[in-house]
Coordinates of C-alpha atoms and ligand atoms in Angstrom, one line a residue:
M1 CA -7.9 39.3 7.2
P2 CA -5.0 39.5 4.6
V3 CA -6.5 40.2 1.2
R4 CA -5.0 41.2 -2.2
D5 CA -5.6 44.9 -2.9
T6 CA -5.2 44.9 -6.7
F7 CA -6.4 48.3 -8.1
G8 CA -6.6 50.1 -4.8
L9 CA -3.7 52.6 -5.5
V10 CA -4.5 53.7 -9.0
P11 CA -7.1 56.3 -9.9
P12 CA -10.7 55.1 -10.6
G13 CA -11.2 54.1 -14.2
S14 CA -7.6 52.7 -14.5
E15 CA -8.9 49.2 -14.8
L16 CA -11.0 50.0 -17.9
A17 CA -8.2 52.2 -19.3
L18 CA -5.8 49.3 -18.9
D19 CA -8.1 46.9 -20.8
L20 CA -8.5 49.5 -23.7
F21 CA -4.8 50.2 -23.7
F22 CA -4.1 46.4 -24.2
V23 CA -6.3 46.1 -27.3
P24 CA -3.8 47.3 -30.0
F25 CA -1.0 45.2 -28.4
A26 CA -3.3 42.1 -28.4
M27 CA -4.2 42.7 -32.0
L28 CA -0.6 43.0 -33.1
F29 CA 0.2 39.8 -31.2
A30 CA -2.8 37.9 -32.8
F31 CA -2.0 39.1 -36.3
G32 CA 1.7 38.1 -36.0
M33 CA 0.9 34.7 -34.5
W34 CA -1.6 34.1 -37.3
R35 CA 1.0 34.9 -39.9
R36 CA 3.6 32.7 -38.2
M37 CA 1.4 29.7 -37.7
R38 CA -0.8 29.5 -40.7
G39 CA -0.1 27.2 -43.7
F40 CA 2.1 24.7 -41.9
G41 CA -0.6 22.1 -41.2
L42 CA 0.7 22.2 -37.6
W43 CA -2.1 20.1 -36.2
R44 CA -1.7 17.5 -38.9
A45 CA 2.1 17.4 -38.3
I46 CA 1.5 16.9 -34.6
V47 CA -1.1 14.2 -35.0
N48 CA 1.0 12.4 -37.7
S49 CA 4.2 12.5 -35.8
P50 CA 5.5 9.1 -34.7
G51 CA 3.5 7.9 -31.6
G52 CA 0.7 10.3 -32.5
I53 CA -0.8 12.9 -30.2
R54 CA 0.1 11.1 -27.0
S55 CA 3.8 11.0 -27.7
A56 CA 3.7 14.6 -28.9
I57 CA 2.2 15.7 -25.6
G58 CA 4.9 13.6 -23.8
R59 CA 7.6 15.5 -25.8
L60 CA 5.9 18.8 -25.0
G61 CA 6.0 17.9 -21.2
S62 CA 9.6 16.7 -21.2
N63 CA 11.1 19.3 -23.6
A64 CA 9.0 22.4 -23.0
L65 CA 7.6 22.2 -19.5
L66 CA 10.5 20.3 -17.8
Q67 CA 13.1 22.0 -20.0
H68 CA 14.8 18.7 -20.3
R69 CA 17.3 19.7 -23.0
V70 CA 18.2 23.1 -21.4
A71 CA 18.4 21.6 -17.9
L72 CA 21.2 19.3 -19.0
R73 CA 23.4 22.1 -20.4
P74 CA 26.3 23.4 -18.3
R75 CA 25.1 27.0 -18.6
G76 CA 21.4 26.1 -18.5
W77 CA 20.5 27.4 -15.1
P78 CA 19.8 31.1 -16.0
H79 CA 17.4 29.9 -18.7
L80 CA 15.7 27.6 -16.2
A81 CA 15.3 30.4 -13.7
I82 CA 13.9 32.7 -16.3
F83 CA 11.6 30.1 -17.7
F84 CA 10.1 28.9 -14.4
G85 CA 10.1 32.5 -13.0
F86 CA 8.2 33.8 -16.0
L87 CA 5.8 30.9 -15.9
V88 CA 5.0 31.5 -12.2
L89 CA 4.7 35.3 -12.7
L90 CA 2.4 34.8 -15.7
S91 CA 0.2 32.4 -13.7
A92 CA 0.2 34.7 -10.7
T93 CA -1.0 37.6 -12.9
T94 CA -3.8 35.4 -14.2
I95 CA -4.8 34.3 -10.7
V96 CA -4.8 38.0 -9.6
A97 CA -7.1 38.9 -12.6
I98 CA -9.4 36.0 -11.8
D99 CA -9.5 37.0 -8.1
W100 CA -10.3 40.6 -8.9
D101 CA -12.5 40.3 -12.0
I102 CA -14.4 37.1 -11.4
A103 CA -14.3 36.0 -7.7
R104 CA -14.7 39.5 -6.1
P105 CA -17.9 40.4 -8.0
L106 CA -19.3 37.0 -7.0
G107 CA -18.6 37.8 -3.3
F108 CA -15.6 35.7 -2.5
R109 CA -11.8 36.1 -2.8
V110 CA -9.2 33.6 -4.1
L111 CA -6.3 35.7 -2.7
A112 CA -7.3 36.0 0.9
G113 CA -6.2 34.7 4.3
A114 CA -3.3 32.2 4.6
R115 CA -3.7 31.3 0.9
Y116 CA -2.8 34.9 -0.1
L117 CA 0.2 34.9 2.3
Y118 CA 1.7 31.7 0.9
F119 CA 1.0 33.0 -2.6
E120 CA 3.0 36.2 -1.8
V121 CA 6.0 34.2 -0.5
F122 CA 6.0 31.7 -3.4
V123 CA 5.6 34.4 -6.1
E124 CA 8.4 36.6 -4.6
A125 CA 10.8 33.7 -4.4
L126 CA 10.3 32.8 -8.0
A127 CA 10.4 36.5 -9.0
L128 CA 13.8 36.7 -7.3
A129 CA 15.0 33.6 -9.2
F130 CA 13.7 35.2 -12.4
V131 CA 15.7 38.4 -11.8
I132 CA 18.9 36.6 -10.9
G133 CA 18.5 34.4 -14.0
L134 CA 18.0 37.5 -16.2
L135 CA 21.1 39.2 -14.7
A136 CA 23.2 36.1 -15.4
A137 CA 21.9 35.8 -19.0
L138 CA 22.5 39.6 -19.6
A139 CA 26.1 39.3 -18.4
W140 CA 26.7 36.2 -20.4
R141 CA 25.3 37.7 -23.6
L142 CA 27.2 41.0 -23.2
V143 CA 30.5 39.1 -22.8
R144 CA 29.7 36.9 -25.8
L145 CA 28.6 39.7 -28.1
R146 CA 32.0 40.5 -29.4
R147 CA 32.8 36.8 -30.2
V148 CA 29.7 36.0 -32.3
A149 CA 29.7 36.3 -36.1
R150 CA 28.6 39.6 -37.5
D151 CA 25.3 38.2 -38.9
Q152 CA 24.4 36.8 -35.4
R153 CA 24.7 40.2 -33.8
R154 CA 21.2 41.4 -34.8
I155 CA 19.5 38.5 -33.0
Q156 CA 21.9 39.0 -30.0
Y157 CA 20.7 42.7 -29.7
Q158 CA 17.1 41.4 -29.9
F159 CA 17.8 39.1 -27.0
L160 CA 19.5 41.9 -25.0
I161 CA 16.4 44.1 -25.5
L162 CA 14.2 41.2 -24.5
I163 CA 16.2 40.4 -21.4
G164 CA 16.2 44.2 -20.6
G165 CA 12.4 44.3 -20.9
L166 CA 11.9 41.2 -18.7
L167 CA 14.3 42.6 -16.1
Y168 CA 12.4 45.9 -16.1
M169 CA 9.2 43.9 -15.4
G170 CA 10.8 41.9 -12.6
L171 CA 12.4 45.0 -10.9
T172 CA 9.4 47.2 -11.2
G173 CA 7.3 44.4 -9.8
F174 CA 9.3 44.4 -6.6
L175 CA 9.3 48.2 -6.6
L176 CA 5.5 48.4 -7.0
E177 CA 5.0 45.9 -4.1
S178 CA 7.3 48.0 -1.9
L179 CA 5.5 51.2 -2.8
R180 CA 2.2 49.5 -2.0
L181 CA 3.5 48.6 1.5
T182 CA 4.9 52.2 1.9
I183 CA 1.6 53.8 1.0
R184 CA -0.7 51.3 2.8
P185 CA 1.2 49.5 5.5
V186 CA -0.4 46.2 6.5
P187 CA 0.3 43.9 9.5
W188 CA 1.2 40.9 7.2
A189 CA 3.8 42.9 5.3
D190 CA 6.6 40.6 6.4
W191 CA 5.2 37.8 4.1
S192 CA 6.4 40.0 1.2
F193 CA 10.0 39.4 2.2
I194 CA 11.6 41.4 -0.6
G195 CA 8.9 44.1 -0.8
V196 CA 9.1 44.9 2.9
R197 CA 12.9 45.3 2.8
L198 CA 12.7 47.5 -0.3
A199 CA 10.0 49.5 1.5
S200 CA 12.3 50.1 4.5
A201 CA 15.1 51.2 2.0
L202 CA 12.6 53.6 0.4
S203 CA 11.6 55.1 3.7
L204 CA 15.3 55.8 4.4
I205 CA 15.5 58.1 1.3
G206 CA 12.1 59.7 2.3
I207 CA 9.9 59.4 -0.8
E208 CA 6.6 59.0 1.0
H209 CA 5.3 62.4 -0.3
I210 CA 5.7 61.3 -4.0
A211 CA 5.1 57.5 -3.4
K212 CA 1.5 57.6 -4.8
S213 CA 2.3 59.4 -8.1
F214 CA 5.5 57.4 -8.5
Y215 CA 3.4 54.2 -8.0
V216 CA 1.0 55.3 -10.8
V217 CA 3.8 56.1 -13.3
L218 CA 5.5 52.9 -12.5
W219 CA 2.3 50.9 -12.8
W220 CA 1.6 52.2 -16.3
S221 CA 5.2 51.7 -17.4
H222 CA 5.1 48.2 -16.1
A223 CA 2.0 47.5 -18.1
F224 CA 3.4 49.2 -21.2
V225 CA 6.6 47.0 -21.2
A226 CA 4.6 43.9 -20.5
F227 CA 2.2 44.6 -23.4
S228 CA 5.1 45.5 -25.7
L229 CA 6.8 42.2 -25.0
I230 CA 3.6 40.3 -25.7
A231 CA 3.1 42.2 -29.0
S232 CA 6.7 41.6 -30.0
L233 CA 6.6 37.8 -29.6
P234 CA 5.8 36.9 -33.2
Y235 CA 8.2 39.4 -34.7
T236 CA 11.4 38.9 -32.7
A237 CA 13.7 36.2 -31.3
F238 CA 11.1 35.9 -28.5
L239 CA 9.1 33.7 -31.0
H240 CA 11.2 30.7 -30.0
A241 CA 9.2 30.7 -26.7
A242 CA 6.1 29.6 -28.8
A243 CA 7.8 27.9 -31.8
A244 CA 10.2 25.6 -29.8
P245 CA 7.5 23.8 -27.8
L246 CA 5.3 23.3 -30.9
N247 CA 8.4 22.2 -32.9
S248 CA 9.2 19.6 -30.3
M249 CA 5.7 18.2 -30.8
T250 CA 6.1 17.8 -34.6
Q251 CA 9.6 16.1 -34.4
P252 CA 9.9 12.8 -36.1
G253 CA 11.0 11.2 -32.8
I254 CA 13.4 8.9 -34.5
P255 CA 16.7 8.1 -32.8
Q256 CA 19.2 10.9 -33.2
R257 CA 21.5 9.0 -35.5
E258 CA 18.8 7.6 -37.7
L259 CA 18.2 9.7 -40.9
N260 CA 14.8 10.3 -42.4
A261 CA 14.0 7.8 -45.2
P262 CA 12.5 9.6 -48.3
F263 CA 10.0 6.7 -48.7
D264 CA 9.1 3.2 -47.6
L265 CA 9.6 0.9 -50.5
R266 CA 7.2 -1.7 -49.2
T267 CA 4.4 0.9 -48.9
L268 CA 5.1 2.1 -52.4
M269 CA 4.9 -1.4 -53.8
D270 CA 1.7 -2.1 -51.9
A271 CA 0.2 1.1 -53.3
G272 CA 1.7 0.5 -56.8
D273 CA 2.4 4.2 -56.9
F274 CA 6.1 5.0 -57.6
D275 CA 5.6 8.7 -58.3
V276 CA 7.6 9.9 -55.3
K277 CA 9.8 12.9 -54.6
V278 CA 13.1 11.8 -53.3
G279 CA 14.9 15.1 -52.6
A280 CA 14.3 18.8 -52.2
A281 CA 15.4 21.7 -54.3
S282 CA 13.5 24.5 -52.5
V283 CA 12.1 25.3 -49.1
A284 CA 8.6 24.5 -50.4
D285 CA 9.8 20.9 -51.1
L286 CA 10.5 20.3 -47.4
D287 CA 7.7 18.9 -45.3
A288 CA 5.4 21.2 -43.2
G289 CA 7.1 20.3 -39.9
Q290 CA 10.5 21.1 -41.3
R291 CA 9.3 24.4 -42.6
F292 CA 7.7 25.3 -39.3
A293 CA 10.9 24.4 -37.4
L294 CA 12.9 27.0 -39.3
Q295 CA 11.0 29.7 -37.5
A296 CA 12.3 28.5 -34.1
C297 CA 16.0 29.0 -35.0
T298 CA 17.5 31.7 -32.8
N299 CA 20.8 31.8 -34.8
C300 CA 22.6 30.8 -31.5
G301 CA 25.4 28.8 -33.2
R302 CA 25.3 25.8 -30.9
C303 CA 25.1 23.5 -33.9
D304 CA 28.2 25.2 -35.4
E305 CA 30.1 24.7 -32.1
V306 CA 29.7 20.9 -32.3
C307 CA 29.8 20.4 -36.0
P308 CA 33.0 18.5 -37.1
A309 CA 32.6 19.8 -40.7
T310 CA 32.6 23.4 -39.4
A311 CA 35.6 22.7 -37.1
M312 CA 37.5 21.3 -40.1
G313 CA 37.0 24.6 -41.9
T314 CA 34.7 23.2 -44.7
A315 CA 32.1 25.3 -46.4
L316 CA 29.4 23.9 -44.0
S317 CA 27.9 25.8 -41.2
P318 CA 24.6 24.2 -40.1
R319 CA 23.6 27.5 -38.4
W320 CA 24.1 29.4 -41.6
L321 CA 22.4 26.7 -43.7
V322 CA 19.3 26.8 -41.5
Q323 CA 19.3 30.6 -41.5
K324 CA 19.5 30.7 -45.3
L325 CA 16.4 28.4 -45.5
R326 CA 14.6 30.4 -42.9
A327 CA 15.3 33.7 -44.8
K328 CA 14.0 32.2 -48.0
M329 CA 10.8 31.0 -46.3
L330 CA 10.1 34.3 -44.5
S331 CA 10.8 36.4 -47.6
G332 CA 8.2 34.6 -49.7
S333 CA 10.9 32.8 -51.9
A334 CA 10.0 29.3 -50.6
T335 CA 9.8 28.0 -54.2
Q336 CA 13.1 29.3 -55.4
D337 CA 15.5 26.5 -56.6
L338 CA 18.3 26.8 -54.1
L339 CA 20.5 24.3 -55.9
A340 CA 20.3 25.9 -59.3
T341 CA 21.4 29.2 -57.8
D342 CA 24.1 27.6 -55.6
I343 CA 22.5 29.3 -52.5
L344 CA 23.1 25.8 -51.2
A345 CA 26.4 24.8 -52.7
P346 CA 27.3 21.2 -53.2
A347 CA 30.5 21.7 -51.2
E348 CA 28.6 22.6 -48.0
L349 CA 26.0 19.8 -48.5
W350 CA 28.6 17.1 -49.1
A351 CA 30.7 18.3 -46.2
C352 CA 28.2 16.9 -43.7
T353 CA 29.2 13.7 -42.0
T354 CA 25.6 13.0 -40.8
C355 CA 26.9 12.6 -37.3
A356 CA 23.8 14.4 -35.9
A357 CA 25.8 16.3 -33.3
C358 CA 23.9 19.4 -34.4
V359 CA 20.6 17.7 -33.7
Q360 CA 21.6 16.9 -30.1
A361 CA 23.0 20.5 -29.6
C362 CA 20.1 22.5 -30.9
P363 CA 18.1 23.9 -28.0
V364 CA 14.9 24.4 -30.0
F365 CA 14.7 20.9 -31.5
I366 CA 15.8 21.8 -35.0
R367 CA 17.5 19.0 -37.0
P368 CA 19.9 20.6 -39.4
V369 CA 21.1 17.3 -40.8
D370 CA 17.5 16.6 -41.9
Y371 CA 17.6 19.7 -44.2
I372 CA 20.9 18.7 -45.7
I373 CA 20.0 15.1 -46.8
P374 CA 17.0 16.0 -49.1
F375 CA 19.1 18.6 -50.9
R376 CA 21.9 16.1 -51.2
R377 CA 19.5 13.5 -52.6
E378 CA 18.4 16.1 -55.2
L379 CA 22.0 16.7 -56.3
V380 CA 22.3 12.9 -56.9
A381 CA 19.0 12.9 -58.8
R382 CA 20.3 15.8 -61.0
Q383 CA 23.6 13.9 -61.4
R384 CA 25.5 16.9 -60.1
L385 CA 28.4 14.8 -58.8
D386 CA 32.1 15.0 -59.4
K387 CA 34.1 12.0 -60.4
R388 CA 35.0 11.0 -56.8
Q389 CA 31.4 11.2 -55.6
T390 CA 30.2 9.2 -58.6
E391 CA 32.8 6.5 -57.9
F392 CA 31.9 6.5 -54.2
L393 CA 28.2 6.0 -54.9
A394 CA 28.8 3.4 -57.6
N395 CA 31.1 1.4 -55.2
L396 CA 28.5 1.6 -52.5
S397 CA 25.7 0.2 -54.7
L398 CA 27.9 -2.4 -56.5
S399 CA 30.1 -3.7 -53.6
G400 CA 28.4 -2.4 -50.5
N401 CA 31.5 -0.4 -49.5
A402 CA 33.0 2.9 -50.4
Y403 CA 36.2 1.4 -51.8
G404 CA 34.6 -1.0 -54.3
L405 CA 36.4 -3.9 -52.8
P406 CA 35.0 -7.4 -53.2
A407 CA 33.6 -8.9 -49.9
E408 CA 36.6 -11.3 -49.3
R409 CA 39.2 -8.5 -50.0
R410 CA 37.3 -6.2 -47.7
N411 CA 37.4 -8.7 -44.9
Q412 CA 41.0 -9.2 -45.5
L413 CA 41.7 -5.5 -45.5
A414 CA 39.8 -5.1 -42.3
A415 CA 41.8 -7.9 -40.7
E416 CA 45.1 -6.2 -41.9
L417 CA 44.0 -2.9 -40.4
R418 CA 43.1 -4.5 -37.1
S419 CA 46.4 -6.2 -36.9
A420 CA 48.3 -3.0 -37.9
A421 CA 46.3 -1.2 -35.1
R422 CA 47.3 -3.9 -32.6
S423 CA 50.9 -3.7 -33.4
S424 CA 51.0 0.1 -33.2
E425 CA 49.4 -0.2 -29.7
E426 CA 52.1 -2.6 -28.6
Ligands
SF4_1 S1 25.2 16.1 -39.0 FE1 26.3 17.3 -40.5 S2 25.7 19.4 -40.0 FE2 25.2 18.2 -38.2 S3 27.0 18.3 -36.9 FE3 27.3 16.5 -38.1 S4 28.5 17.2 -39.8 FE4 27.6 19.0 -38.9
SF4_2 S1 19.7 25.4 -35.7 FE1 19.4 25.3 -33.5 S2 21.5 25.3 -32.7 FE2 21.7 25.9 -34.8 S3 21.6 28.2 -34.8 FE3 19.5 27.5 -35.0 S4 18.7 27.3 -33.0 FE4 20.9 27.4 -32.8

């Protein structure tokens, strides 16, 4: 009967050695994740997000599991192939561990008979998609490397190393399977449709005599790269894999074009407490969900690509603004007054048109415009406005329009403009 032979080709004791080998990597991972996740009140932010926990789980399903935002992008398919391939390979490894460590000692096998054969075909197909997605992502990032801003290169190199590591995992996975079939041929080998072809190719170059030692070396290197990737997750761009799904759960969930209100006047009046903070001067003044979201930024620049203020050559780059806030938070300077030091300059904050194009473009659910508005409100509270901005705000509050026109004159002006537009069309 077909059955999974998990540790059959490595020396006795390798299973225990592998578990011990994993311990320092697991500790590094756990420590890093603890540092990244603590102090944000994540659970509270998720529970208090609009719609509560049910909506948050819905957003997790649509954004993280179905990859809704990535799937709609023109170049989204490599990410989809990598994501689903990775998910299946991770689940397959877990099933193999359960089969070997739990089911086998209890006297039955999960991966046996027809179930095992279908498992082989499914996992190999997704592993193939995973490798193709990684090759496409690698090519795209290499081509793009020269075009990205200098400060974006570091994160691009991290992504290249990450893709290289995952590619190594995918390719060595196929190679291990083919060596297994070379060393211990089985009648059901054809179900491993890639492994069996690779095994035939290996037999052509005649490596049977070193196949067993090659298998052991490859097996350990495969484990080393896998463990290194796990340990690196909290410290590298790989963090977005954990931060983005959680971030999507804490999102305000308001329509894209609606800005966050600093307070609800009715609630304040009911409570009789008007001691409310309207704006923000430092990262610490942002709410917990916003601070957590900064960690998810991959410095990809998609927000810059769609930002009209960036395109017009103003001082605003939403990517750079988010990166500056992120750097302040991670360097322990969260309480530094960013307006007093002009780390956030009025020119960049006022350049934003609040169009929210950046919100729609961000693949990890960051809302750059929601960082700009609180700092802008604080500039107003500190009266750091030039003459034009003061006039603009006074006009808005007194006449309800930016030009300070009385209502009847405004309607007349609108009618004149409409008629001028009609005549120019004719
Ligand atoms: S909301 Fe502001 S930062 Fe975002 S794309 Fe529009 S102008 Fe740029
Ligand atoms: S805010 Fe989003 S779109 Fe902008 S650089 Fe960061 S991850 Fe990319």
